[in-house]
Short mmCIF file of C-alpha atoms and ligand atoms in Angstrom, two decimals:
data_model
loop_
_atom_site.label_atom_id
_atom_site.label_comp_id
_atom_site.label_asym_id
_atom_site.label_seq_id
_atom_site.Cartn_x
_atom_site.Cartn_y
_atom_site.Cartn_z
CA MET A 25 47.97 128.84 -50.30
CA MET A 26 50.04 126.51 -52.39
CA ASP A 27 51.27 127.91 -55.69
CA VAL A 28 51.82 125.52 -58.54
CA LYS A 29 54.93 125.52 -60.66
CA ILE A 30 54.64 124.98 -64.39
CA LEU A 31 57.28 123.27 -66.49
CA PRO A 32 57.03 123.13 -70.30
CA SER A 33 58.57 119.91 -71.65
CA LEU A 34 61.03 120.61 -74.47
CA LEU A 35 60.16 117.23 -76.03
CA ALA A 36 57.15 118.94 -77.64
CA ALA A 37 59.17 121.83 -79.09
CA ASP A 38 59.98 122.39 -82.76
CA PHE A 39 63.38 120.66 -82.94
CA GLY A 40 64.36 122.78 -85.93
CA ARG A 41 64.30 125.87 -83.71
CA LEU A 42 65.34 124.55 -80.31
CA ALA A 43 67.06 127.69 -79.04
CA GLU A 44 64.08 129.89 -79.94
CA GLU A 45 61.72 127.38 -78.32
CA ILE A 46 63.76 127.44 -75.09
CA LYS A 47 63.58 131.25 -75.15
CA ARG A 48 59.84 131.14 -75.80
CA ALA A 49 59.33 128.87 -72.78
CA GLU A 50 61.44 131.18 -70.61
CA ALA A 51 59.56 134.25 -71.82
CA SER A 52 56.25 132.56 -70.92
CA LEU A 53 57.27 132.98 -67.26
CA ALA A 54 57.07 129.24 -66.70
CA ASP A 55 59.03 128.16 -63.62
CA ALA A 56 61.51 125.75 -65.25
CA ILE A 57 62.21 123.80 -68.40
CA HIS A 58 61.60 120.02 -68.25
CA LEU A 59 64.17 118.07 -70.28
CA ASP A 60 63.23 114.47 -71.14
CA ILE A 61 66.21 112.15 -71.58
CA MET A 62 65.38 108.67 -72.92
CA ASP A 63 67.38 105.56 -73.57
CA PRO A 64 65.75 102.92 -75.78
CA HIS A 65 66.06 100.20 -73.12
CA PHE A 66 63.99 101.98 -70.52
CA VAL A 67 61.40 103.36 -72.97
CA PRO A 68 60.65 102.53 -76.62
CA ASN A 69 62.13 105.80 -77.91
CA ILE A 70 65.27 107.97 -77.95
CA SER A 71 65.18 111.71 -77.34
CA PHE A 72 68.30 113.79 -76.73
CA GLY A 73 71.27 113.93 -74.40
CA PRO A 74 73.45 116.29 -72.34
CA ASP A 75 74.12 118.60 -75.33
CA VAL A 76 70.51 119.80 -75.25
CA VAL A 77 70.76 120.45 -71.50
CA ALA A 78 73.90 122.49 -72.26
CA LEU A 79 72.09 124.32 -75.06
CA SER A 80 69.35 125.19 -72.61
CA LYS A 81 71.90 126.58 -70.15
CA LYS A 82 73.63 128.60 -72.87
CA THR A 83 70.38 129.94 -74.31
CA ALA A 84 68.58 130.74 -71.06
CA PRO A 85 71.10 130.61 -68.18
CA GLY A 86 68.60 131.75 -65.55
CA PHE A 87 65.82 129.36 -66.58
CA TYR A 88 65.85 126.43 -64.12
CA ARG A 89 66.68 123.05 -65.69
CA ASN A 90 64.69 120.03 -64.51
CA VAL A 91 66.16 116.86 -66.06
CA HIS A 92 64.04 113.69 -66.25
CA LEU A 93 66.22 110.62 -66.84
CA MET A 94 64.19 107.80 -68.38
CA MET A 95 67.19 105.49 -68.31
CA ASP A 96 68.07 102.01 -67.07
CA ARG A 97 71.37 103.21 -65.62
CA PRO A 98 70.93 106.87 -64.63
CA ASP A 99 73.71 106.40 -62.07
CA LEU A 100 76.31 106.29 -64.86
CA TYR A 101 75.24 109.66 -66.29
CA ILE A 102 74.69 111.92 -63.25
CA GLY A 103 78.08 113.61 -63.72
CA LYS A 104 77.53 114.24 -67.44
CA PHE A 105 74.13 115.86 -66.87
CA ALA A 106 75.38 117.86 -63.91
CA ASP A 107 78.28 119.19 -66.03
CA ALA A 108 75.80 120.09 -68.77
CA GLY A 109 73.80 122.25 -66.36
CA ALA A 110 71.08 120.08 -64.80
CA GLU A 111 69.74 121.60 -61.55
CA THR A 112 67.28 118.87 -60.56
CA ILE A 113 67.92 115.29 -61.68
CA GLN A 114 64.96 112.91 -61.63
CA ILE A 115 65.56 109.15 -61.66
CA HIS A 116 63.01 106.34 -61.97
CA ILE A 117 62.27 103.91 -59.17
CA GLU A 118 62.16 101.24 -61.94
CA ALA A 119 65.79 101.96 -62.91
CA ASP A 120 68.44 99.28 -62.59
CA CYS A 121 70.76 100.88 -60.06
CA ASP A 122 71.18 101.44 -56.33
CA LEU A 123 68.58 104.14 -55.77
CA HIS A 124 69.73 105.15 -52.28
CA ASP A 125 73.28 105.69 -53.58
CA THR A 126 72.19 107.50 -56.73
CA LEU A 127 69.79 109.83 -54.89
CA ALA A 128 72.58 110.62 -52.42
CA SER A 129 75.12 111.22 -55.17
CA ILE A 130 72.83 113.77 -56.84
CA ARG A 131 72.59 115.70 -53.57
CA ARG A 132 76.31 115.35 -52.89
CA ILE A 133 77.13 117.33 -56.04
CA GLY A 134 74.76 120.06 -54.92
CA LEU A 135 71.71 119.31 -57.07
CA ARG A 136 68.12 118.51 -56.15
CA ASN A 137 67.06 114.91 -56.59
CA ALA A 138 63.71 113.39 -57.46
CA LEU A 139 62.26 109.91 -57.67
CA VAL A 140 59.85 109.08 -60.52
CA LEU A 141 57.11 106.45 -60.59
CA ASN A 142 55.61 104.81 -63.68
CA PRO A 143 51.84 104.23 -63.92
CA GLU A 144 52.08 100.49 -63.26
CA THR A 145 54.33 100.80 -60.20
CA PRO A 146 52.61 100.86 -56.79
CA ILE A 147 53.16 103.98 -54.70
CA GLU A 148 54.13 101.92 -51.64
CA THR A 149 57.48 101.30 -53.36
CA PHE A 150 58.33 104.92 -52.43
CA LEU A 151 58.23 104.23 -48.67
CA PRO A 152 61.95 103.41 -48.22
CA TYR A 153 62.96 106.63 -50.03
CA LEU A 154 60.60 109.24 -48.62
CA GLY A 155 63.24 110.69 -46.31
CA GLU A 156 65.82 110.95 -49.10
CA ILE A 157 64.05 112.88 -51.85
CA ASP A 158 63.57 116.56 -52.65
CA GLU A 159 60.77 115.91 -55.11
CA ALA A 160 58.49 113.11 -56.32
CA LEU A 161 57.28 112.72 -59.90
CA VAL A 162 54.13 110.68 -60.49
CA MET A 163 53.93 109.79 -64.20
CA THR A 164 50.42 110.22 -65.61
CA VAL A 165 51.27 108.49 -68.92
CA HIS A 166 53.56 105.60 -69.82
CA PRO A 167 56.87 107.37 -70.48
CA GLY A 168 58.35 107.44 -73.96
CA TYR A 169 56.27 109.89 -75.95
CA GLY A 170 54.65 113.27 -75.67
CA GLY A 171 51.04 113.86 -76.62
CA GLN A 172 49.49 110.85 -74.85
CA LYS A 173 46.23 110.70 -72.92
CA PHE A 174 46.27 111.47 -69.19
CA ILE A 175 45.80 108.35 -67.01
CA GLU A 176 43.33 109.44 -64.33
CA GLU A 177 44.00 106.27 -62.24
CA CYS A 178 47.42 107.67 -61.29
CA LEU A 179 45.94 110.49 -59.20
CA PRO A 180 45.33 108.43 -56.01
CA LYS A 181 49.12 108.06 -55.85
CA VAL A 182 49.43 111.84 -55.69
CA GLU A 183 46.84 111.92 -52.90
CA TRP A 184 48.67 109.16 -51.01
CA LEU A 185 51.94 111.09 -51.19
CA ARG A 186 50.42 114.46 -50.28
CA LYS A 187 48.76 112.95 -47.20
CA ARG A 188 52.07 111.63 -45.90
CA MET A 189 54.33 114.41 -47.11
CA PRO A 190 52.55 117.78 -46.77
CA ASP A 191 55.66 119.77 -47.74
CA LEU A 192 57.10 117.59 -50.50
CA ASP A 193 57.27 118.91 -54.06
CA ILE A 194 55.01 116.56 -56.02
CA MET A 195 55.07 116.73 -59.81
CA VAL A 196 52.89 115.12 -62.46
CA ASP A 197 54.00 114.53 -66.05
CA GLY A 198 52.03 113.36 -69.07
CA GLY A 199 48.77 114.45 -70.67
CA ILE A 200 48.55 117.67 -68.69
CA ASN A 201 46.24 120.30 -70.23
CA GLY A 202 43.93 123.01 -68.89
CA GLU A 203 41.53 120.47 -67.37
CA THR A 204 43.79 117.65 -66.18
CA ALA A 205 46.07 120.24 -64.54
CA VAL A 206 43.24 121.26 -62.20
CA ARG A 207 42.49 117.63 -61.29
CA ALA A 208 46.17 116.95 -60.58
CA ALA A 209 46.42 120.08 -58.40
CA ALA A 210 43.28 119.07 -56.52
CA ALA A 211 44.90 115.68 -55.81
CA GLY A 212 47.89 117.51 -54.30
CA ALA A 213 50.39 118.08 -57.12
CA ASN A 214 52.22 121.42 -56.94
CA MET A 215 54.41 121.00 -60.03
CA LEU A 216 52.97 120.36 -63.48
CA VAL A 217 54.86 119.32 -66.61
CA ALA A 218 53.09 120.08 -69.87
CA GLY A 219 54.60 119.45 -73.28
CA SER A 220 52.26 119.36 -76.26
CA TYR A 221 49.60 121.50 -74.56
CA LEU A 222 51.94 124.46 -73.94
CA PHE A 223 54.18 124.26 -77.01
CA SER A 224 51.16 124.05 -79.33
CA LYS A 225 49.92 127.41 -78.06
CA ARG A 226 50.74 130.51 -80.04
CA ASP A 227 50.62 132.47 -76.77
CA MET A 228 52.42 130.21 -74.30
CA ALA A 229 52.57 132.95 -71.67
CA LEU A 230 48.78 133.20 -71.58
CA ALA A 231 48.41 129.41 -71.27
CA VAL A 232 50.96 129.32 -68.42
CA SER A 233 49.28 132.13 -66.50
CA GLN A 234 45.81 130.60 -66.97
CA MET A 235 47.04 127.19 -65.80
CA ARG A 236 48.74 128.75 -62.78
CA ALA A 237 45.61 130.70 -61.85
CA SER A 238 43.20 127.78 -62.27
CA CYS A 239 45.42 125.45 -60.20
CA ALA A 240 46.32 127.84 -57.35
CA ASP A 241 45.24 126.49 -53.98
CA GLY A 242 44.48 123.03 -55.31
CA GLY A 243 42.10 124.33 -57.96
CA ARG A 244 39.59 125.56 -55.36
CA PRO A 245 37.82 128.82 -56.21
C1 DX5 B 308 56.88 111.39 -71.40
C2 DX5 B 308 57.68 112.56 -70.92
C3 DX5 B 308 56.88 113.78 -70.73
C4 DX5 B 308 56.27 114.31 -72.00
C5 DX5 B 308 54.98 114.99 -71.66
O1 DX5 B 308 57.74 110.34 -71.65
O2 DX5 B 308 58.30 112.24 -69.67
O3 DX5 B 308 57.62 114.79 -70.06
O4 DX5 B 308 57.11 115.20 -72.67
O5 DX5 B 308 54.36 115.37 -72.84
P1 DX5 B 308 52.81 115.77 -72.90
O6 DX5 B 308 52.62 116.93 -71.98
O7 DX5 B 308 52.61 116.10 -74.34
O8 DX5 B 308 52.05 114.55 -72.45
ZN1 ZN B 309 59.13 113.97 -68.49
#
């Protein structure tokens, strides 16, 4: 039986009460907090930087920090995010840096690495990196904003990866709700990021436990 891990994305939190929102996500018994870092070259938006990763560490030290770098040059910022408290650092395959080196440098400082794939990028581009990653993230929306519609056509990429890598942690991110979560788990994802769906719930803990239960064992009854 494969358990799924659930990661609320802080991008959908009330930014006027960030510390309370981090505590609310931790209290929901979610597995980790997903922190979306954007530069306006890689995506058409700007979110937040290492200070919010540090706030997350200060507010909820034991709540695992999964940091998604939507950046052209993630290689220049690995040290800053590591110092701030990142525990997994995810970099895009579309980034403008030496991916082999950057993936290795994340591991060298003792963190978990992950490679992320945008909807328009073919999954075969992952082949040269499969032996070098701790986790794969298949984007199910075009990165840049929370609250977008799930792109179903991305799921065959999850199936492709799961077939080749039975033990790899495979995450999906974007448009995940109670229904799309089950479809992603059935395709082989074992880590689910959900932003607007979870943060909009008054009872986040209930939503997390329902999502975990409906996705356990690939969503099969
Ligand atoms: C998109 C981000 C996602 C986003 C997901 O650029 O990488 O993590 O916060 O938000 P929802 O779950 O609302 O689609
Ligand atoms: Zn993300």
